Amino acid sequence: MSKLSILAELWDFLKERKKWWLLPIVVFLVLLGSLIVLTQGSALAPFIYAIF
């Protein structure tokens, strides 16, 4: 299963069930997860973890 099919399935779920309030939560979680993954090996990691 590709990443694009997962996104398409999520979009179809949100559209059909009218769960538009979930969209900001999903976007925030994706951004937070990518921030943690991208900065895991860098010198910025202690500063980012200090924020949370």
PDB file of C-alpha atoms in Angstrom, residues 1 17 20 24 31:
ATOM      1  CA  MET A   1       0.000   0.000   0.000  1.00  0.00           C
ATOM      2  CA  ARG A  17     -18.151  11.247   6.974  1.00  0.00           C
ATOM      3  CA  TRP A  20     -13.524  18.152   8.724  1.00  0.00           C
ATOM      4  CA  PRO A  24      -6.086  20.202  11.451  1.00  0.00           C
ATOM      5  CA  LEU A  31       4.200  18.114  10.787  1.00  0.00           C
TER       6      LEU A  31
END
